[in-house]
GROMACS .gro file of C-alpha atoms in nm:
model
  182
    1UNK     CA    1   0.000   0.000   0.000
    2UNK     CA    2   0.143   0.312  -0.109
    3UNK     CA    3   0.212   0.569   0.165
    4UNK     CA    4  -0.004   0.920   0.082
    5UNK     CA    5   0.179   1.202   0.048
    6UNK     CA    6   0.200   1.512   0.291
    7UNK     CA    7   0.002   1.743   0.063
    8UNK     CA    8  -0.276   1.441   0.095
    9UNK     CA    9  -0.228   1.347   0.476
   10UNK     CA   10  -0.313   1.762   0.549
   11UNK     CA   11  -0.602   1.721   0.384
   12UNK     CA   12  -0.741   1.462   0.480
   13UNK     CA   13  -0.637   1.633   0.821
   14UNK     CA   14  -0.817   1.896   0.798
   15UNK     CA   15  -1.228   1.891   0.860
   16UNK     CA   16  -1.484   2.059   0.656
   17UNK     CA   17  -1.782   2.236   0.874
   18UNK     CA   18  -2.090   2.325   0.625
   19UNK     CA   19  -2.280   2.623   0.684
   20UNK     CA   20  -2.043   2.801   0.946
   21UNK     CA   21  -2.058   3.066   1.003
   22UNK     CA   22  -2.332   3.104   0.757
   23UNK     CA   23  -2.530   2.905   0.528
   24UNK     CA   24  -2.300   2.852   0.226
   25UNK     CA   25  -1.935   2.883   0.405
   26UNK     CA   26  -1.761   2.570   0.434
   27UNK     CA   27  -1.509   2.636   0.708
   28UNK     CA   28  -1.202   2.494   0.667
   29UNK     CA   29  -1.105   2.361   1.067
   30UNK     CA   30  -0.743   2.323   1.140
   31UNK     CA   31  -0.804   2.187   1.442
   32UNK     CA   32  -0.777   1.852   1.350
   33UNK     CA   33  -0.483   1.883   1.202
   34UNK     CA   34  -0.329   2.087   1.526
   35UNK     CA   35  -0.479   1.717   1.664
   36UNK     CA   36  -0.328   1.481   1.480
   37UNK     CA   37   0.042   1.504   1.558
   38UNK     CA   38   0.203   1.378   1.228
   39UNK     CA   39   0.017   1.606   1.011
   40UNK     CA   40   0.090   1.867   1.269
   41UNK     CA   41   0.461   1.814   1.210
   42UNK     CA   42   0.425   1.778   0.843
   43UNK     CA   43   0.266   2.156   0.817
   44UNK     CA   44   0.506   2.277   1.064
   45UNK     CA   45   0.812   2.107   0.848
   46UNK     CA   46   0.677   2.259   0.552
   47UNK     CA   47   0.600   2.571   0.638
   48UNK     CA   48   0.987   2.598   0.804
   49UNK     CA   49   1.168   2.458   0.529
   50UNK     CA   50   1.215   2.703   0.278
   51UNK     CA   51   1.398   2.928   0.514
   52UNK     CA   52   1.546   2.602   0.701
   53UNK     CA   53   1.973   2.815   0.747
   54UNK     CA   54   1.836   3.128   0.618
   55UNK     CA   55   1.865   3.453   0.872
   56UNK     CA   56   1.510   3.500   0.974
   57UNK     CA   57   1.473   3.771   1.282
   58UNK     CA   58   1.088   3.730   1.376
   59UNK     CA   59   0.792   3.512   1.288
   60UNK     CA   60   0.432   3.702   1.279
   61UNK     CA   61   0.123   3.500   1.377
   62UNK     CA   62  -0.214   3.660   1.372
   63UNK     CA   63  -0.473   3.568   1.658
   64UNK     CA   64  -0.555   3.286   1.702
   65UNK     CA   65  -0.500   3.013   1.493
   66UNK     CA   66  -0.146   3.171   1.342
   67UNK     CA   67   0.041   3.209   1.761
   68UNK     CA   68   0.015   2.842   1.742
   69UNK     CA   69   0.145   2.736   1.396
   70UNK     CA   70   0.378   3.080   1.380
   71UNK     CA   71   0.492   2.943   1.756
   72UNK     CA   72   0.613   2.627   1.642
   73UNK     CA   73   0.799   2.793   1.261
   74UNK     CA   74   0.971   3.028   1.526
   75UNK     CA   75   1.095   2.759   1.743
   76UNK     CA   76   1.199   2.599   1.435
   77UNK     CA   77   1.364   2.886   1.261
   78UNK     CA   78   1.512   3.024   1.607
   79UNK     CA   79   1.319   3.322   1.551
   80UNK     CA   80   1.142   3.519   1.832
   81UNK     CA   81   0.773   3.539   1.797
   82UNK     CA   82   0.545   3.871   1.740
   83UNK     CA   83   0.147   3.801   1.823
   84UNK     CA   84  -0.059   4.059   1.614
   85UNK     CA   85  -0.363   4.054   1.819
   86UNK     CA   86  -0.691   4.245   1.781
   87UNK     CA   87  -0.735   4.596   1.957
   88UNK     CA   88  -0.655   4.601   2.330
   89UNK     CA   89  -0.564   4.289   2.402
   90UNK     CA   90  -0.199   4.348   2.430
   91UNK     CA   91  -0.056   4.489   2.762
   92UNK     CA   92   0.248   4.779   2.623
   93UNK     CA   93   0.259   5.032   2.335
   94UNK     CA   94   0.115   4.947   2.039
   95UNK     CA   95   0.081   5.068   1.678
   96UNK     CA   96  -0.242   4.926   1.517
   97UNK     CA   97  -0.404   4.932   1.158
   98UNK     CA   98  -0.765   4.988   1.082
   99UNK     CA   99  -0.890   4.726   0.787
  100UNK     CA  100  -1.202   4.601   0.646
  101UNK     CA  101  -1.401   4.329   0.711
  102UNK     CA  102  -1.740   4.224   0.556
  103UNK     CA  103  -1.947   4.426   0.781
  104UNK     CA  104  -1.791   4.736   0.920
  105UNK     CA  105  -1.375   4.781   1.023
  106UNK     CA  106  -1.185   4.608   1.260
  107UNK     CA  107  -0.873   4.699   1.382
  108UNK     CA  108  -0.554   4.493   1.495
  109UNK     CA  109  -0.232   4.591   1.691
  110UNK     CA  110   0.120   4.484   1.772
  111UNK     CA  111   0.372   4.596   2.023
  112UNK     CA  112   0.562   4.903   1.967
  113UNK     CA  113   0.912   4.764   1.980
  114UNK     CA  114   0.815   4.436   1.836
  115UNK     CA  115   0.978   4.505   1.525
  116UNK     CA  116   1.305   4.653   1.436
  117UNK     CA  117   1.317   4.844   1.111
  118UNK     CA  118   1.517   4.575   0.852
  119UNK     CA  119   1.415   4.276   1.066
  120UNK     CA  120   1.331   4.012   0.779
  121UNK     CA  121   0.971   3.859   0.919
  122UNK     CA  122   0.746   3.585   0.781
  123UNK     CA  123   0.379   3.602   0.843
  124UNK     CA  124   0.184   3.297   0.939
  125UNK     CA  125  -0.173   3.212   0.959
  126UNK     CA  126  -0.372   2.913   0.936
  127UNK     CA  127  -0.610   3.024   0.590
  128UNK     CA  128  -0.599   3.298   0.361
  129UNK     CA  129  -0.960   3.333   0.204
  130UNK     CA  130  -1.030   3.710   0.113
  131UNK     CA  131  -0.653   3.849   0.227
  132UNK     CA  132  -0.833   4.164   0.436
  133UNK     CA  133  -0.633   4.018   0.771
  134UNK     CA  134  -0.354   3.939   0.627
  135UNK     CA  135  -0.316   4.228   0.447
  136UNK     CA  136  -0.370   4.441   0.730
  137UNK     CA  137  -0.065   4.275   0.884
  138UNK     CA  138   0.165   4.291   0.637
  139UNK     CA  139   0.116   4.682   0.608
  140UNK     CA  140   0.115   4.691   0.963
  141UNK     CA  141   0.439   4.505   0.971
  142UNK     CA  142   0.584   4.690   0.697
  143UNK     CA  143   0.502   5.023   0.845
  144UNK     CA  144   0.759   4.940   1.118
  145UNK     CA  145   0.977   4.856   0.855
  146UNK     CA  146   1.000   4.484   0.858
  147UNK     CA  147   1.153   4.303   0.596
  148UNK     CA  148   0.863   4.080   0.487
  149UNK     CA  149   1.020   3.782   0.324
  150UNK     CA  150   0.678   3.564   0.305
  151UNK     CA  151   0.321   3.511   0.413
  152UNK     CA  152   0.268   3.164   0.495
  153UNK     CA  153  -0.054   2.996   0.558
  154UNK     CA  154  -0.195   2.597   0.556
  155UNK     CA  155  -0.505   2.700   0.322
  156UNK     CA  156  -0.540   2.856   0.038
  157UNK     CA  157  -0.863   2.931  -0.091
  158UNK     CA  158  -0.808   3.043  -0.469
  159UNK     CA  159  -1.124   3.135  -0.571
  160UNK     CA  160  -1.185   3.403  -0.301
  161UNK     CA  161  -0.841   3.626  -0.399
  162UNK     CA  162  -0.648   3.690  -0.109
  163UNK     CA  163  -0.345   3.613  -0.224
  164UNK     CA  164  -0.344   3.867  -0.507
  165UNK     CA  165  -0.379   4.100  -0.217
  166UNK     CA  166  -0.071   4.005  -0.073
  167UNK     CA  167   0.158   3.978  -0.349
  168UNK     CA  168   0.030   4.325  -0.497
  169UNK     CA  169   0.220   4.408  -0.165
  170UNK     CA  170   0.512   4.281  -0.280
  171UNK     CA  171   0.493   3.956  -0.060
  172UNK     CA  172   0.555   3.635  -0.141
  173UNK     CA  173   0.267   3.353  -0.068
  174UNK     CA  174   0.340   3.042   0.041
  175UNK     CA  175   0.054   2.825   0.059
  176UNK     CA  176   0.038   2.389   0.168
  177UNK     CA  177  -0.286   2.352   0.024
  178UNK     CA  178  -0.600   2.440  -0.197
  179UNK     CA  179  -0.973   2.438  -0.140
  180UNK     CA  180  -1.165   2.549  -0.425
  181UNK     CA  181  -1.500   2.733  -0.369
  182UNK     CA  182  -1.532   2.933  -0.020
   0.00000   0.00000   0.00000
């Protein structure tokens, strides 16, 4: 029996909820994956191994899903860890960006002195879908002059454009998988 292979095993890993968090959405759950501890490794390996000896100063994860995979990619990369977390839930000085969402703004924040200007950061989350979140961070990190170097994520979902919005920033995507539709 052949053994499947680790773009197969993460999706298999990863469960499909219809309907959430509206009728129509099917919401891609990582938390299976963050479950099952091989595929957990496998994402984690292939999300570090581009930059596996490269100089990387700072891994980005945005709340929530991104601490935990950008957590394990900084351990991995011996990179120190910045959580960009939604307004006033971090405890120092912050500098925050305002950015769309589908009904109103929202507006997320990082630590002042999180960032030093030339640090070379990757970005991780668990899914791009539309790119509003992750866009937000990226100008956010670039506006304290990080050096983004990627914007990682387990998901891609094509169809929806968010990557577009990312590498119009001049950011490269990096992506472990695809989901067609939304």
């Amino acid at each position: 029996m052949n053994e499947k292979t680790a773009r197969e095993e993460l999706i298999e890993s990863i469960r499909t909820i219809p309907d959430y968090p509206k009728e129509g959405i099917l919401f891609r759950d990582i938390t299976t994956l963050l479950g099952n501890a091989k595929a957990f490794r496998r994402a984690v390996d292939a999300l570090v191994q581009p930059w596996a000896g490269s100089k990387v100063d700072q891994i980005a994860g945005i709340e929530a899903r991104g601490f935990i995979l950008g957590g394990a990619v900084a351990h991995q990369l011996s990179a120190g860890f910045v959580p960009i977390r939604k307004k006033g839930k971090l405890p120092h000085e912050t500098v925050s960006v305002a950015y769309s969402l589908e009904y109103g703004l929202d507006e997320m924040e990082m630590h002042k002195d999180a960032i030093k200007p030339g640090d070379k950061v990757i970005l991780v989350d668990d899914l791009i879908a539309t790119g509003g979140t992750a866009e937000a961070a990226c100008k956010l990190l670039q506006s304290m002059g990080a050096e983004i170097v990627a914007a990682c994520f387990i998901i891609d979902l094509p169809d929806i454009g968010g990557r577009q919005k990312i590498e119009a920033l001049g950011v490269p995507v990096r992506t472990l998988v695809e989901f067609s539709g939304h």
